[in-house]
mmCIF file of N, CA and C in Angstrom:
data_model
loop_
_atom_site.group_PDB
_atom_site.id
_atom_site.type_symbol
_atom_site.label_atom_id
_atom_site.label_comp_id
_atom_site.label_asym_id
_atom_site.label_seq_id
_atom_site.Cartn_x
_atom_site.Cartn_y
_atom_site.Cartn_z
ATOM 1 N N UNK A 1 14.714 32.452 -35.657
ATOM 2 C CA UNK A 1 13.873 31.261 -35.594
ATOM 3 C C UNK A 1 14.215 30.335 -36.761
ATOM 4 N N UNK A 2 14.479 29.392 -36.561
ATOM 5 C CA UNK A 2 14.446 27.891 -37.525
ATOM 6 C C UNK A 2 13.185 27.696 -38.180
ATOM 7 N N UNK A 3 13.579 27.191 -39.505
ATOM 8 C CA UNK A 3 12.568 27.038 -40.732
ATOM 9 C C UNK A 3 12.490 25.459 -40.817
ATOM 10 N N UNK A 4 11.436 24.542 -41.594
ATOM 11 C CA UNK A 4 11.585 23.245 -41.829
ATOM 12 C C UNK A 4 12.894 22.876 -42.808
ATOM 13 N N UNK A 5 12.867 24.185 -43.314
ATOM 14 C CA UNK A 5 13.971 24.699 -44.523
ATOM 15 C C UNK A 5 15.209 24.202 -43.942
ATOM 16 N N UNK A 6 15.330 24.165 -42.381
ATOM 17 C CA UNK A 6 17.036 24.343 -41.808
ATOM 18 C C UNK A 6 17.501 22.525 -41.354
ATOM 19 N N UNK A 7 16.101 21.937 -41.651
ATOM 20 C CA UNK A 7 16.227 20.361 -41.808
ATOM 21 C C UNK A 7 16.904 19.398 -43.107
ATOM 22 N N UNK A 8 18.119 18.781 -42.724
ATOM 23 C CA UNK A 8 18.490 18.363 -44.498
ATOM 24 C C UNK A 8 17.973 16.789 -44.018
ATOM 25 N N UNK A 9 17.602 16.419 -42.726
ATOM 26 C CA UNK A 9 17.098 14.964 -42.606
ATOM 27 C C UNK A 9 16.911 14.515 -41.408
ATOM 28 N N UNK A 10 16.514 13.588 -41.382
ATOM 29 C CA UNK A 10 16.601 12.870 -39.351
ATOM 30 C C UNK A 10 17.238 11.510 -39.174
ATOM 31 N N UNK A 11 17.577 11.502 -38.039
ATOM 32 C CA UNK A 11 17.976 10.054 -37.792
ATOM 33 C C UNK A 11 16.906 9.508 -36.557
ATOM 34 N N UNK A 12 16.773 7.960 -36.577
ATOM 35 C CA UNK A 12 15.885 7.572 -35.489
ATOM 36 C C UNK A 12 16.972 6.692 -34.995
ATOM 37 N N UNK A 13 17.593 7.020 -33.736
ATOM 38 C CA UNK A 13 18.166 6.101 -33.279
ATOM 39 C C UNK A 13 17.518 4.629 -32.462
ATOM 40 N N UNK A 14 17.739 3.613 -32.744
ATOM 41 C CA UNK A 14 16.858 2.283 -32.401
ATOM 42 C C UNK A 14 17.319 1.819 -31.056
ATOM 43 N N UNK A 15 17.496 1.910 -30.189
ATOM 44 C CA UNK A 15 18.182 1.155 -29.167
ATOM 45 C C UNK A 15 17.331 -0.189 -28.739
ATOM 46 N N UNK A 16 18.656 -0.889 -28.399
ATOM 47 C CA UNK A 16 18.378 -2.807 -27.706
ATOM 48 C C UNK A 16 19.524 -2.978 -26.806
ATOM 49 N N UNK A 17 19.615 -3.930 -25.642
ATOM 50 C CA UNK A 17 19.851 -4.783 -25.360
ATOM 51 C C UNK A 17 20.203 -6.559 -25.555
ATOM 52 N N UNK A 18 20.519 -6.542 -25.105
ATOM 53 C CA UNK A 18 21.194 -8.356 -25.389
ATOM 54 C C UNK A 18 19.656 -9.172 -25.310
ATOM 55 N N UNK A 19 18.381 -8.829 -24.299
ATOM 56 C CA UNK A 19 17.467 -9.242 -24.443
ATOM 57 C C UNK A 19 16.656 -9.268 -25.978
ATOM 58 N N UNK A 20 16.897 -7.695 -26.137
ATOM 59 C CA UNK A 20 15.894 -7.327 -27.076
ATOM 60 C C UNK A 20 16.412 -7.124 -28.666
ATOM 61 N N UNK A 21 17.684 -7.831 -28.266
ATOM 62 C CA UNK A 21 18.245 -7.353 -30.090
ATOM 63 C C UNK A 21 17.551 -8.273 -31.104
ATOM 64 N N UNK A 22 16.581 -9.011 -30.985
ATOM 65 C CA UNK A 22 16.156 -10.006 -31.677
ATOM 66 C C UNK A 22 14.622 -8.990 -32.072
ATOM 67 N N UNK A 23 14.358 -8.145 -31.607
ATOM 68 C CA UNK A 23 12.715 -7.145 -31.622
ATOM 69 C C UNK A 23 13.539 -6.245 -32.229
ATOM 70 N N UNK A 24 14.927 -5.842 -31.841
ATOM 71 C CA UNK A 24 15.408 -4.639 -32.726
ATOM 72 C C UNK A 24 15.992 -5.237 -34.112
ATOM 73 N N UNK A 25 15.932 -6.265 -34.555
ATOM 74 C CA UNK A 25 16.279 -6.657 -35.773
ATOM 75 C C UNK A 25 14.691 -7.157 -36.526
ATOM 76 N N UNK A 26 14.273 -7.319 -36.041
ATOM 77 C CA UNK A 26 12.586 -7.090 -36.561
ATOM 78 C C UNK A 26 12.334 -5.628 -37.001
ATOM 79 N N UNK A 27 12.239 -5.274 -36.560
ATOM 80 C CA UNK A 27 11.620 -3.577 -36.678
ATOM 81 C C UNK A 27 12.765 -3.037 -37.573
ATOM 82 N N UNK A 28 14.164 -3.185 -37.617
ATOM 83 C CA UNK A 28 15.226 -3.017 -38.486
ATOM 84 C C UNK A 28 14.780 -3.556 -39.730
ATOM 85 N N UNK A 29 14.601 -5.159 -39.684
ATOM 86 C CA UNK A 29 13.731 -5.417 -41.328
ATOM 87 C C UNK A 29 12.328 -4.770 -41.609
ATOM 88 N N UNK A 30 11.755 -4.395 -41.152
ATOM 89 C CA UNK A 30 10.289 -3.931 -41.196
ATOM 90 C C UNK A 30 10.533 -2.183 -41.787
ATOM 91 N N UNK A 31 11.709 -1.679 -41.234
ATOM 92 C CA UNK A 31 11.786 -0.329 -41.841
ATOM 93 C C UNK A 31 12.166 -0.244 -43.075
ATOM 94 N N UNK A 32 13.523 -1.368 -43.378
ATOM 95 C CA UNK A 32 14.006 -1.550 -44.311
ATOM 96 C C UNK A 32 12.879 -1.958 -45.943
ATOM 97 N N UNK A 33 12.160 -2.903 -45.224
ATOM 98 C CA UNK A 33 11.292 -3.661 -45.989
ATOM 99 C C UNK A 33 10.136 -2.249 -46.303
ATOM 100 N N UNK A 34 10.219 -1.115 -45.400
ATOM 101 C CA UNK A 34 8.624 -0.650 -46.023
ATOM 102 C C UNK A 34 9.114 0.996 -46.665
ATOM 103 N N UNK A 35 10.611 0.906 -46.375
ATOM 104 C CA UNK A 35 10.685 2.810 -46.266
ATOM 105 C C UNK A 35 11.927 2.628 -47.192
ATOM 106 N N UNK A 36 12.603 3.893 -48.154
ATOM 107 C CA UNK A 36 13.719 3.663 -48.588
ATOM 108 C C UNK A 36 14.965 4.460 -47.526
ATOM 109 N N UNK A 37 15.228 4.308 -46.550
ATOM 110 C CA UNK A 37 15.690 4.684 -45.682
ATOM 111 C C UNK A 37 17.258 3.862 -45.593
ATOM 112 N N UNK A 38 17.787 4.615 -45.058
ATOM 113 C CA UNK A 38 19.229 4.472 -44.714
ATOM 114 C C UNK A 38 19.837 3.577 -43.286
ATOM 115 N N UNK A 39 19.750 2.224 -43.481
ATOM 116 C CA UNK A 39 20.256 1.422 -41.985
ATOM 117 C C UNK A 39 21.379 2.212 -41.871
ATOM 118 N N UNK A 40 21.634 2.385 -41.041
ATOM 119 C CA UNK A 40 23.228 1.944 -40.379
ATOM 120 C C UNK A 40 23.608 1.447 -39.340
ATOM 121 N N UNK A 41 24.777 0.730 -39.583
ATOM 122 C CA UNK A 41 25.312 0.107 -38.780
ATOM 123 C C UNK A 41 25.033 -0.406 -36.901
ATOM 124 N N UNK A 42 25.057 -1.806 -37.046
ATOM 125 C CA UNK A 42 24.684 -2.297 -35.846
ATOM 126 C C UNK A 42 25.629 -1.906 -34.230
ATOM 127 N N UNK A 43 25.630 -0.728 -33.444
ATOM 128 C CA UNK A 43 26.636 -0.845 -32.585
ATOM 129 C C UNK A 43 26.086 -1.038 -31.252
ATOM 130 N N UNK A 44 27.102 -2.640 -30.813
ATOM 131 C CA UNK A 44 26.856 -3.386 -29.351
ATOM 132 C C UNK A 44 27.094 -3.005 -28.601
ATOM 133 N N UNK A 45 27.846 -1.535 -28.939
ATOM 134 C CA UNK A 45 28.032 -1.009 -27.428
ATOM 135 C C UNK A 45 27.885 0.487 -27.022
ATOM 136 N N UNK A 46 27.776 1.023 -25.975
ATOM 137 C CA UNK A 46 27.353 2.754 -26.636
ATOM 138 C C UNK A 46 28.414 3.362 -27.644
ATOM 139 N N UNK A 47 28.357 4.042 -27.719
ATOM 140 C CA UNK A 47 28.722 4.996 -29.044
ATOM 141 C C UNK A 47 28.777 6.427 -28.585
ATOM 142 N N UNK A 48 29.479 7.484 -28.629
ATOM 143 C CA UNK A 48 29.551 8.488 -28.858
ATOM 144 C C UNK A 48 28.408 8.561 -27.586
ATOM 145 N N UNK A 49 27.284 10.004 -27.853
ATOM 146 C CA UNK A 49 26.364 10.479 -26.954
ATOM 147 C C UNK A 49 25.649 9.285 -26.397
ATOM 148 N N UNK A 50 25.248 8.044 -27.183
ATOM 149 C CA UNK A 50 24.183 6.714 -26.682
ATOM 150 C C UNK A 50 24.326 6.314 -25.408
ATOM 151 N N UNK A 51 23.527 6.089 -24.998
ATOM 152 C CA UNK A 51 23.500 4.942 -23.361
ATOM 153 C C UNK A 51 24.006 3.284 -23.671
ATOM 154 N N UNK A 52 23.400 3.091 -24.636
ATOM 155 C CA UNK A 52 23.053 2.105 -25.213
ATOM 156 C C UNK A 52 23.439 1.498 -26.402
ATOM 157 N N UNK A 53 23.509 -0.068 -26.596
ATOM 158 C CA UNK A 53 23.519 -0.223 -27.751
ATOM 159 C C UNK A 53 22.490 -0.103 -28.830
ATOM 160 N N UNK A 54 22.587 0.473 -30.002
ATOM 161 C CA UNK A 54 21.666 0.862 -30.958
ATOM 162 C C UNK A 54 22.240 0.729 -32.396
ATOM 163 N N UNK A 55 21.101 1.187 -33.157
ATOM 164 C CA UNK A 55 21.362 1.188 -34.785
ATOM 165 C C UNK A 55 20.988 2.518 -34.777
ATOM 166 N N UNK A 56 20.951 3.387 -36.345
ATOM 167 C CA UNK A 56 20.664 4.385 -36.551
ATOM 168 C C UNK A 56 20.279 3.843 -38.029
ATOM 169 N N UNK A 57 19.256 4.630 -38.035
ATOM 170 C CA UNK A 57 17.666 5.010 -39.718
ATOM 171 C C UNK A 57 18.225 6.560 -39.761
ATOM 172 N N UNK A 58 18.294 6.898 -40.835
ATOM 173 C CA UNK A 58 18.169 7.922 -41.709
ATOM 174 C C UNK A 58 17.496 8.241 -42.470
ATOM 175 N N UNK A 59 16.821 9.232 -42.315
ATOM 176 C CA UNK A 59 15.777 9.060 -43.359
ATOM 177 C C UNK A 59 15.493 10.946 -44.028
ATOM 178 N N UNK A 60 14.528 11.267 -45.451
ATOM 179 C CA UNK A 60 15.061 12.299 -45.261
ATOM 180 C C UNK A 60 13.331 13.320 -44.717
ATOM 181 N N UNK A 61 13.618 14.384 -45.218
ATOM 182 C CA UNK A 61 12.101 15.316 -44.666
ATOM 183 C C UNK A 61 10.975 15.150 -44.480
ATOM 184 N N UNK A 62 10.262 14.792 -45.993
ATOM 185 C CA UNK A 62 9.510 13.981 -46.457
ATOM 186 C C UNK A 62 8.811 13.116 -45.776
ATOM 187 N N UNK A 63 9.884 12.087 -45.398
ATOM 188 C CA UNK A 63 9.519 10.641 -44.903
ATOM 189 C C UNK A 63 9.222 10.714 -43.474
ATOM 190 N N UNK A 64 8.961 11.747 -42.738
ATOM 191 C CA UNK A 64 8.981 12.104 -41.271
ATOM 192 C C UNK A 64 7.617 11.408 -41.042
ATOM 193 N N UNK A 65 6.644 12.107 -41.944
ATOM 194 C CA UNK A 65 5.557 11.338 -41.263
ATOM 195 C C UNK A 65 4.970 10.001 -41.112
ATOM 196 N N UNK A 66 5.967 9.471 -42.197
ATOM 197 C CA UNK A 66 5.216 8.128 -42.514
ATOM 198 C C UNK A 66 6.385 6.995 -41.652
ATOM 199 N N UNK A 67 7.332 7.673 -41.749
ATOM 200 C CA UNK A 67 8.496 6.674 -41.019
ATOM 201 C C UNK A 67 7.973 6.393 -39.252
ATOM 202 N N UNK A 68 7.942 8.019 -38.814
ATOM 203 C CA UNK A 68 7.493 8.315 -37.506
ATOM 204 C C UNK A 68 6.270 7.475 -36.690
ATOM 205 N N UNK A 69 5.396 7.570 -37.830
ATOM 206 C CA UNK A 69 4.612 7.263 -37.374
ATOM 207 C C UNK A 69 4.398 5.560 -37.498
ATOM 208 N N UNK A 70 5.258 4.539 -38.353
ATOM 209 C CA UNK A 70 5.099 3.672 -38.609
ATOM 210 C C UNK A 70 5.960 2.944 -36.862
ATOM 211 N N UNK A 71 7.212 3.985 -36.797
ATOM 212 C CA UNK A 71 7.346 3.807 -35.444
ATOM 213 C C UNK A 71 7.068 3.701 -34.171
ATOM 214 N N UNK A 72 6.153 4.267 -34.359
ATOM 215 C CA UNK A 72 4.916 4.632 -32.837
ATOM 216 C C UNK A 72 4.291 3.158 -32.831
ATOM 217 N N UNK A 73 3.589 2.659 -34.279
ATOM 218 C CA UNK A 73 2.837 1.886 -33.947
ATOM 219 C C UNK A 73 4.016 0.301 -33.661
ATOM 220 N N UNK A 74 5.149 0.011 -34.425
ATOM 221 C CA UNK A 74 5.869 -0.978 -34.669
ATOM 222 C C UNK A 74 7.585 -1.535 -33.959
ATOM 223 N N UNK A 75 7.375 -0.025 -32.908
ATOM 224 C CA UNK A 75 8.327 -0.222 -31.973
ATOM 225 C C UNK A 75 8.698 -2.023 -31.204
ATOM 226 N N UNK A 76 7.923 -2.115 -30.725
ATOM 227 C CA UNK A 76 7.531 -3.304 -30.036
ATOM 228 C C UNK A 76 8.309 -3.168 -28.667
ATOM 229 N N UNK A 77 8.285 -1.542 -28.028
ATOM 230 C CA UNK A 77 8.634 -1.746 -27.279
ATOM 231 C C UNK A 77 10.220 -1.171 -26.862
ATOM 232 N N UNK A 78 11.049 -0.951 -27.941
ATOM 233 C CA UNK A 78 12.161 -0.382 -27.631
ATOM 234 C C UNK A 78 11.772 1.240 -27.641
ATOM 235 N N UNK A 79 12.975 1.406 -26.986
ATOM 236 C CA UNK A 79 13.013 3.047 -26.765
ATOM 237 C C UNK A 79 13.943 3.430 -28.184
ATOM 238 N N UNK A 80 13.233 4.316 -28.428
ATOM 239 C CA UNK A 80 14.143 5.955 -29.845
ATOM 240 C C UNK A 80 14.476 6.628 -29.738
ATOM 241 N N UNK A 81 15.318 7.247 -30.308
ATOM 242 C CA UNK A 81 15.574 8.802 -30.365
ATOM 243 C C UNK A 81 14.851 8.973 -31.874
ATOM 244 N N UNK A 82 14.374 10.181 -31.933
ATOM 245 C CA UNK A 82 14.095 10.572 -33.323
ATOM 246 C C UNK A 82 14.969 12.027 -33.127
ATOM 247 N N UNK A 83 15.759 12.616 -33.972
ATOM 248 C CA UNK A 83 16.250 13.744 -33.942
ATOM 249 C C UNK A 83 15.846 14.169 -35.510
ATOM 250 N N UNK A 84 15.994 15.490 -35.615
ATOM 251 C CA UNK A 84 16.677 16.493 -36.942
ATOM 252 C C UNK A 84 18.236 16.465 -37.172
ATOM 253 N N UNK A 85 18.405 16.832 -38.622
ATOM 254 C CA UNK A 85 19.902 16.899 -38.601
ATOM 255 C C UNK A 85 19.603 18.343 -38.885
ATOM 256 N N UNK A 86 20.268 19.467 -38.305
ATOM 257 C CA UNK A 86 20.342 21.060 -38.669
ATOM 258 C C UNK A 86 21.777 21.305 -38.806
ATOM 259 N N UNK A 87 22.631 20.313 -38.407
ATOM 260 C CA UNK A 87 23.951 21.237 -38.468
ATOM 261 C C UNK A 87 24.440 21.344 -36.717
ATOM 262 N N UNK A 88 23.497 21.234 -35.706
ATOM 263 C CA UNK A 88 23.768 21.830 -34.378
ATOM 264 C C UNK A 88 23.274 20.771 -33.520
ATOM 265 N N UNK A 89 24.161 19.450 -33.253
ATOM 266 C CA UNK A 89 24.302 18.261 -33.007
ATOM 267 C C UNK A 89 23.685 18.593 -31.444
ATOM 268 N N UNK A 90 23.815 19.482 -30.589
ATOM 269 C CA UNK A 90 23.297 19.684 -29.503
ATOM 270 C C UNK A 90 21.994 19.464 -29.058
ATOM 271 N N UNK A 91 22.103 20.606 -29.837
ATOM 272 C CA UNK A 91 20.382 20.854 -29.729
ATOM 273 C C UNK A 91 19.389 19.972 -30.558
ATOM 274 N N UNK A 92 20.112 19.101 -31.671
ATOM 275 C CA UNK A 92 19.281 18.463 -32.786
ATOM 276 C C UNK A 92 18.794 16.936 -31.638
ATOM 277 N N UNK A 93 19.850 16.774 -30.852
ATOM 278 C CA UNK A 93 19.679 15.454 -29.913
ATOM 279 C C UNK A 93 18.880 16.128 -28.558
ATOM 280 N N UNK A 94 18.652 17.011 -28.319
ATOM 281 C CA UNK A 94 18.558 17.530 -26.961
ATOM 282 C C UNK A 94 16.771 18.095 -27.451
ATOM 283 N N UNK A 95 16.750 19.381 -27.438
ATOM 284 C CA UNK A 95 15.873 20.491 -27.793
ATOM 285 C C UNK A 95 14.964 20.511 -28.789
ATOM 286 N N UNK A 96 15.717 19.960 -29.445
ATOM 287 C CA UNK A 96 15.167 19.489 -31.021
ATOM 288 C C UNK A 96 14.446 18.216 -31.319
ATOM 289 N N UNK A 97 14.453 17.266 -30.281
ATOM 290 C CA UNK A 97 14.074 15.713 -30.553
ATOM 291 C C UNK A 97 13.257 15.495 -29.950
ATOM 292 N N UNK A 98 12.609 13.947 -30.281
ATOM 293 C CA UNK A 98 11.688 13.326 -29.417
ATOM 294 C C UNK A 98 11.803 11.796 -29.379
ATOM 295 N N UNK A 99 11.094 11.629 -28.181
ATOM 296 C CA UNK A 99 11.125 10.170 -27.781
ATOM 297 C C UNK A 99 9.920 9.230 -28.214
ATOM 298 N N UNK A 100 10.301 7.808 -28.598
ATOM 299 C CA UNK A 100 9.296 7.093 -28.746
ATOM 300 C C UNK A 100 9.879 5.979 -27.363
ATOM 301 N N UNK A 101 8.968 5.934 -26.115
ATOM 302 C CA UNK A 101 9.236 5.273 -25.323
ATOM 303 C C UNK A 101 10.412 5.973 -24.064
ATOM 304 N N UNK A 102 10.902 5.092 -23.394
ATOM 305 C CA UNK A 102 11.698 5.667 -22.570
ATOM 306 C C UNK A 102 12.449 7.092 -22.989
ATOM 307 N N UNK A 103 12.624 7.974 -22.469
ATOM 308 C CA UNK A 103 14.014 8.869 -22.705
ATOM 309 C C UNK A 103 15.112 8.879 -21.918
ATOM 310 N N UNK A 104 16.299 8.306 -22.483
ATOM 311 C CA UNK A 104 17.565 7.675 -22.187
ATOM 312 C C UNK A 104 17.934 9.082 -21.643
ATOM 313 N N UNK A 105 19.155 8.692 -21.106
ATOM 314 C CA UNK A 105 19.943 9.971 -20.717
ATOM 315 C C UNK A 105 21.235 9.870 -21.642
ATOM 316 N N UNK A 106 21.474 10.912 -22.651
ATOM 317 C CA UNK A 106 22.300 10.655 -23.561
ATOM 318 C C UNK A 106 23.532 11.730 -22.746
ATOM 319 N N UNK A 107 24.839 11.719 -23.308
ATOM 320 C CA UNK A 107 26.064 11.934 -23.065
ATOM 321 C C UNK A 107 26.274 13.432 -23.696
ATOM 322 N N UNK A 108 25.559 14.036 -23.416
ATOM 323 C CA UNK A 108 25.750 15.292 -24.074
ATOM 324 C C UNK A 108 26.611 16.110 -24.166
ATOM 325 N N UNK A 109 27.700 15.963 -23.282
ATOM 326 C CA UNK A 109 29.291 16.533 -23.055
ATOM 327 C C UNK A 109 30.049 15.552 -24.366
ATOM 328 N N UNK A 110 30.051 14.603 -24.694
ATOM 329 C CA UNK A 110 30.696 14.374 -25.730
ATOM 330 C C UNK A 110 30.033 15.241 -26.875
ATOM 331 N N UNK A 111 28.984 15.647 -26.894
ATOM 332 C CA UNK A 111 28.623 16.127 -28.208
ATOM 333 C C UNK A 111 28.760 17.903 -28.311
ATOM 334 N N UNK A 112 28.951 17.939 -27.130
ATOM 335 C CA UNK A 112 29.733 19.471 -26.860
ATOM 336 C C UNK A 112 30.974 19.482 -27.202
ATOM 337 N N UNK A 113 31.526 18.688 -26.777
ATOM 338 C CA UNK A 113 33.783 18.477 -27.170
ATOM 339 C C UNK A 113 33.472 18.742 -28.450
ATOM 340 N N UNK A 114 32.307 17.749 -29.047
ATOM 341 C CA UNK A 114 32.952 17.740 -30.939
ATOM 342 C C UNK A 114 32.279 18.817 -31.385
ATOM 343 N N UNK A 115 31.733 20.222 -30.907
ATOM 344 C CA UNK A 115 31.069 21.270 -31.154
ATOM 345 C C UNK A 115 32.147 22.333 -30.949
ATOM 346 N N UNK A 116 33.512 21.951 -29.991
ATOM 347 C CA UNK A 116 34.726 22.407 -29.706
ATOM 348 C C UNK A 116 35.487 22.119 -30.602
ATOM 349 N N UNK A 117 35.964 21.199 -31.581
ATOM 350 C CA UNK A 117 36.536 20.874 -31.945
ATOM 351 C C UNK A 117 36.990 21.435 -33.582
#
């Protein structure tokens, strides 16, 4: 069994559209502006496991509750991923995660290859 111990951090993946990248750059300054959290990079097009275009927050243990929950209320509407990072990219996106809003159908065979690799 897994400990909170086997968590070194999470990522919230942000996803938008061409409609909505203007609500996902709101909520991008709003995290930035309230959390010391980790942007990264804006990508327009899917990525790796994503459906979608998205950003990714990093953030670390700690900050789960206050980040999380600042999300629930300040989404405006886009869909998340919130994952764990454990080391076991599978299950950390799959088994391990949760949704704020829609749940995308992510690419989970790419994240198996690089579990092969």
């Amino acid at each position: 069994m897994n400990t909170n111990t086997d968590i070194t951090g999470f990522h919230a993946h942000i996803y938008f559209d061409t409609a909505s990248r203007e609500t996902a750059a709101r909520v991008r300054e709003g995290l930035g502006a309230k959390f010391d959290v980790r942007l990264g990079r804006w990508h327009e097009q899917p990525i790796g496991p994503h459906p979608k275009s998205m950003y990714q927050v990093a953030f670390l243990p700690h900050q789960f509750g206050e980040v999380v929950t600042w999300l629930m209320l300040n989404r405006e509407g886009l869909d998340i991923l919130v994952h764990p990072e454990t080391g076991d990219d599978v299950k950390d996106h799959t088994d391990n995660s949760l949704w704020l809003g829609e749940k995308l159908p992510l690419n989970i065979e790419f994240l198996q290859r690089l579990k092969t690799i």
